[in-house]
Tab-separated table of C-alpha atoms and ligand atoms in Angstrom:
chain	number	residue	atom	x	y	z
A	1	MET	CA	-39.098	-43.708	-16.069
A	2	LEU	CA	-37.234	-42.969	-19.278
A	3	ALA	CA	-34.610	-40.267	-18.834
A	4	ILE	CA	-32.470	-38.842	-21.596
A	5	GLU	CA	-29.695	-36.574	-20.360
A	6	GLN	CA	-27.553	-34.285	-22.473
A	7	LEU	CA	-27.531	-36.595	-25.457
A	8	TYR	CA	-25.176	-35.754	-28.326
A	9	LYS	CA	-24.964	-37.564	-31.646
A	10	SER	CA	-23.205	-36.676	-34.870
A	11	PHE	CA	-22.698	-38.573	-38.103
A	12	PRO	CA	-19.402	-38.693	-39.986
A	13	THR	CA	-19.449	-37.024	-43.400
A	14	PRO	CA	-16.655	-36.224	-45.882
A	15	GLN	CA	-16.775	-32.640	-44.594
A	16	GLY	CA	-16.346	-33.801	-40.992
A	17	PRO	CA	-18.795	-34.739	-38.234
A	18	LEU	CA	-22.359	-33.518	-38.806
A	19	PRO	CA	-23.931	-32.706	-35.420
A	20	ILE	CA	-27.554	-33.884	-35.200
A	21	LEU	CA	-28.530	-34.129	-31.528
A	22	GLN	CA	-26.963	-31.444	-29.404
A	23	GLY	CA	-27.767	-31.887	-25.742
A	24	VAL	CA	-31.227	-33.500	-25.783
A	25	ASP	CA	-32.958	-33.824	-22.396
A	26	VAL	CA	-36.197	-35.798	-21.965
A	27	ARG	CA	-37.971	-37.261	-18.937
A	28	LEU	CA	-40.946	-39.515	-19.464
A	29	ALA	CA	-42.864	-41.427	-16.801
A	30	ARG	CA	-44.223	-44.918	-17.480
A	31	GLY	CA	-47.752	-44.723	-18.841
A	32	SER	CA	-47.320	-41.264	-20.288
A	33	SER	CA	-46.711	-40.309	-23.881
A	34	LEU	CA	-44.633	-37.748	-25.692
A	35	ALA	CA	-44.824	-36.593	-29.306
A	36	LEU	CA	-41.544	-35.431	-30.802
A	37	MET	CA	-42.015	-32.863	-33.524
A	38	GLY	CA	-39.343	-31.408	-35.749
A	39	GLU	CA	-38.437	-30.673	-39.325
A	40	SER	CA	-37.470	-33.438	-41.702
A	41	GLY	CA	-33.833	-34.260	-40.998
A	42	SER	CA	-33.873	-32.756	-37.495
A	43	GLY	CA	-33.030	-36.042	-35.757
A	44	LYS	CA	-36.292	-37.649	-34.586
A	45	SER	CA	-35.494	-41.091	-36.012
A	46	THR	CA	-31.902	-40.789	-34.799
A	47	LEU	CA	-33.140	-40.212	-31.250
A	48	LEU	CA	-35.563	-43.157	-31.391
A	49	HIS	CA	-32.807	-45.443	-32.701
A	50	LEU	CA	-30.581	-44.440	-29.777
A	51	VAL	CA	-33.347	-45.152	-27.254
A	52	ALA	CA	-33.956	-48.485	-28.993
A	53	GLY	CA	-30.297	-49.398	-28.560
A	54	LEU	CA	-29.775	-49.679	-32.326
A	55	ASP	CA	-27.037	-47.059	-32.303
A	56	ARG	CA	-24.791	-45.445	-29.704
A	57	ALA	CA	-24.641	-41.771	-28.762
A	58	ASP	CA	-21.405	-39.741	-28.765
A	59	SER	CA	-22.074	-38.620	-25.209
A	60	GLY	CA	-24.882	-38.233	-22.703
A	61	ARG	CA	-27.023	-40.898	-21.097
A	62	ILE	CA	-30.245	-42.796	-21.612
A	63	LEU	CA	-31.628	-44.300	-18.397
A	64	ILE	CA	-34.446	-46.806	-18.159
A	65	ASP	CA	-35.728	-46.956	-14.581
A	66	ASP	CA	-32.409	-45.443	-13.487
A	67	VAL	CA	-30.307	-48.033	-15.355
A	68	PRO	CA	-28.105	-46.573	-18.124
A	69	LEU	CA	-28.520	-48.104	-21.563
A	70	ASP	CA	-24.956	-47.420	-22.613
A	71	GLY	CA	-22.374	-49.581	-20.986
A	72	ARG	CA	-24.673	-52.561	-21.380
A	73	SER	CA	-23.384	-55.579	-23.273
A	74	GLU	CA	-24.646	-56.355	-26.775
A	75	ALA	CA	-26.619	-59.259	-25.274
A	76	SER	CA	-28.300	-56.960	-22.784
A	77	LEU	CA	-29.109	-54.444	-25.518
A	78	ALA	CA	-30.584	-57.257	-27.612
A	79	GLN	CA	-32.764	-58.226	-24.667
A	80	TRP	CA	-33.902	-54.585	-24.299
A	81	ARG	CA	-34.871	-54.491	-27.986
A	82	ARG	CA	-36.616	-57.873	-27.792
A	83	GLU	CA	-38.454	-57.538	-24.498
A	84	GLY	CA	-38.317	-53.944	-23.304
A	85	ILE	CA	-39.695	-52.023	-26.240
A	86	GLY	CA	-42.004	-52.178	-29.200
A	87	LEU	CA	-40.552	-50.325	-32.157
A	88	VAL	CA	-42.440	-49.056	-35.187
A	89	PHE	CA	-39.873	-48.144	-37.846
A	90	GLN	CA	-40.505	-45.247	-40.187
A	91	GLN	CA	-39.994	-47.684	-43.093
A	92	TYR	CA	-41.980	-50.464	-41.306
A	93	ASN	CA	-39.266	-53.146	-41.853
A	94	LEU	CA	-41.694	-56.030	-42.168
A	95	ILE	CA	-40.216	-59.457	-42.917
A	96	SER	CA	-41.013	-60.094	-46.578
A	97	SER	CA	-40.845	-63.890	-46.354
A	98	LEU	CA	-43.423	-64.095	-43.536
A	99	ASP	CA	-47.159	-63.580	-43.900
A	100	VAL	CA	-49.034	-60.924	-41.937
A	101	GLY	CA	-50.015	-63.304	-39.151
A	102	LEU	CA	-46.402	-64.323	-38.561
A	103	ASN	CA	-45.091	-60.778	-38.954
A	104	LEU	CA	-47.502	-59.772	-36.191
A	105	THR	CA	-46.400	-62.457	-33.762
A	106	PHE	CA	-42.813	-63.347	-34.690
A	107	GLN	CA	-41.117	-61.000	-32.225
A	108	ALA	CA	-43.534	-61.745	-29.408
A	109	ARG	CA	-42.826	-65.445	-29.964
A	110	LEU	CA	-39.070	-64.843	-29.830
A	111	ALA	CA	-39.519	-62.993	-26.552
A	112	GLY	CA	-41.704	-65.791	-25.137
A	113	ARG	CA	-44.605	-63.360	-24.917
A	114	HIS	CA	-46.948	-64.651	-27.598
A	115	ASP	CA	-50.582	-64.512	-26.514
A	116	PRO	CA	-52.974	-65.780	-29.215
A	117	HIS	CA	-55.968	-63.898	-27.770
A	118	TRP	CA	-54.098	-60.600	-27.662
A	119	ALA	CA	-52.738	-61.176	-31.185
A	120	ALA	CA	-56.239	-61.885	-32.491
A	121	TYR	CA	-57.566	-58.786	-30.728
A	122	LEU	CA	-54.815	-56.639	-32.257
A	123	ALA	CA	-55.452	-58.026	-35.747
A	124	GLN	CA	-59.148	-57.241	-35.316
A	125	ARG	CA	-58.584	-53.744	-33.913
A	126	LEU	CA	-56.098	-52.873	-36.638
A	127	GLY	CA	-58.324	-54.125	-39.467
A	128	LEU	CA	-55.916	-56.924	-40.378
A	129	ALA	CA	-58.051	-59.954	-39.568
A	130	ASP	CA	-58.802	-60.678	-43.236
A	131	LEU	CA	-55.207	-60.123	-44.343
A	132	LEU	CA	-53.356	-62.564	-42.083
A	133	GLU	CA	-52.304	-64.884	-44.920
A	134	ARG	CA	-51.062	-62.146	-47.241
A	135	TYR	CA	-47.428	-61.136	-47.580
A	136	PRO	CA	-46.143	-57.578	-46.984
A	137	GLU	CA	-45.686	-56.873	-50.712
A	138	GLN	CA	-49.388	-57.596	-51.174
A	139	LEU	CA	-50.412	-54.836	-48.750
A	140	SER	CA	-50.990	-51.118	-49.139
A	141	GLY	CA	-48.706	-48.717	-47.292
A	142	GLY	CA	-51.293	-48.073	-44.578
A	143	GLN	CA	-51.911	-51.794	-44.142
A	144	GLN	CA	-48.157	-52.408	-43.783
A	145	GLN	CA	-47.963	-49.633	-41.222
A	146	ARG	CA	-50.764	-51.208	-39.186
A	147	VAL	CA	-48.929	-54.554	-39.239
A	148	ALA	CA	-45.828	-52.726	-37.950
A	149	ILE	CA	-47.890	-51.148	-35.150
A	150	GLY	CA	-49.458	-54.503	-34.272
A	151	ARG	CA	-46.065	-56.195	-34.204
A	152	ALA	CA	-44.757	-53.527	-31.840
A	153	LEU	CA	-47.698	-54.069	-29.477
A	154	ALA	CA	-47.866	-57.877	-29.725
A	155	GLY	CA	-45.423	-58.511	-26.887
A	156	ARG	CA	-47.130	-55.929	-24.626
A	157	PRO	CA	-43.897	-53.945	-24.151
A	158	ALA	CA	-43.536	-51.421	-21.346
A	159	TRP	CA	-42.421	-48.840	-23.912
A	160	LEU	CA	-43.662	-48.162	-27.427
A	161	LEU	CA	-41.387	-46.196	-29.744
A	162	ALA	CA	-43.227	-45.221	-32.897
A	163	ASP	CA	-41.558	-43.379	-35.759
A	164	GLU	CA	-44.112	-41.369	-37.771
A	165	PRO	CA	-46.976	-43.717	-36.798
B	1	ATP	N1	-25.980	-42.807	-41.165
B	1	ATP	C1	-26.012	-41.485	-41.415
B	1	ATP	N2	-24.925	-40.840	-41.901
B	1	ATP	C2	-24.936	-39.518	-42.132
B	1	ATP	N3	-26.001	-38.728	-41.878
B	1	ATP	C3	-27.107	-39.320	-41.397
B	1	ATP	C4	-27.184	-40.713	-41.152
B	1	ATP	N4	-28.415	-41.004	-40.665
B	1	ATP	C5	-29.081	-39.836	-40.637
B	1	ATP	N5	-28.296	-38.826	-41.071
B	1	ATP	C6	-28.650	-37.403	-41.131
B	1	ATP	O1	-29.053	-37.046	-39.812
B	1	ATP	C7	-30.123	-36.130	-39.856
B	1	ATP	C8	-31.251	-36.630	-38.995
B	1	ATP	O2	-31.843	-37.760	-39.607
B	1	ATP	P1	-33.152	-38.403	-39.002
B	1	ATP	O3	-33.482	-39.594	-39.839
B	1	ATP	O4	-32.963	-38.616	-37.542
B	1	ATP	O5	-34.220	-37.219	-39.213
B	1	ATP	P2	-35.788	-37.180	-38.931
B	1	ATP	O6	-36.052	-36.046	-37.992
B	1	ATP	O7	-36.266	-38.526	-38.507
B	1	ATP	O8	-36.355	-36.807	-40.386
B	1	ATP	P3	-37.725	-37.249	-41.115
B	1	ATP	O9	-38.815	-36.395	-40.512
B	1	ATP	O10	-37.460	-36.902	-42.543
B	1	ATP	O11	-37.931	-38.719	-40.894
B	1	ATP	C9	-30.457	-35.933	-41.336
B	1	ATP	O12	-29.880	-34.725	-41.749
B	1	ATP	C10	-29.836	-37.124	-42.016
B	1	ATP	O13	-29.444	-36.778	-43.314
B	2	MG	MG1	-37.504	-39.906	-39.346
């Protein structure tokens, strides 16, 4: 279960703090999915980054299976990012010095979860099988996005966080 309780987040600006998330509540059972919809600038990416442990909220709680994310050490947050979730960034964030095949599997390898059969299946399903030796700059936007989706799924995470997939 993912539970978000009364989450608040603002960003500092020269005019003072800009409130973005103002008391967000979400409950999501394992195996279910939720689509967040909102205007550009409304805070969707901000919320995903908080759940991913890439940023910290001003107040409120995020609980994964009843364990709060805040209060964890940096090492524990790093483990959550590496092993707990798959994250598809809005801007993809592929590693430019690695080819598609390595971009797909790099994180799963780091997490000790690389499975060559699953990686090959993902490449096939995502239409990337013929592109494995190309580099991100040699791909179209849609192809880069599919690499980002494949990378997020490669380690078979319990949770997939996808920003504008
Ligand atoms: N580091 C930051 N400092 C100041 N303001 C920020 C920062 N990051 C985001 N914002 C502001 O916070 C708001 C929410 O941004 P966010 O990226 O979460 O929106 P979004 O809903 O994902 O938008 P989009 O649909 O365009 O991707 C925006 O108004 C943005 O300008
Ligand atoms: Mg966004």
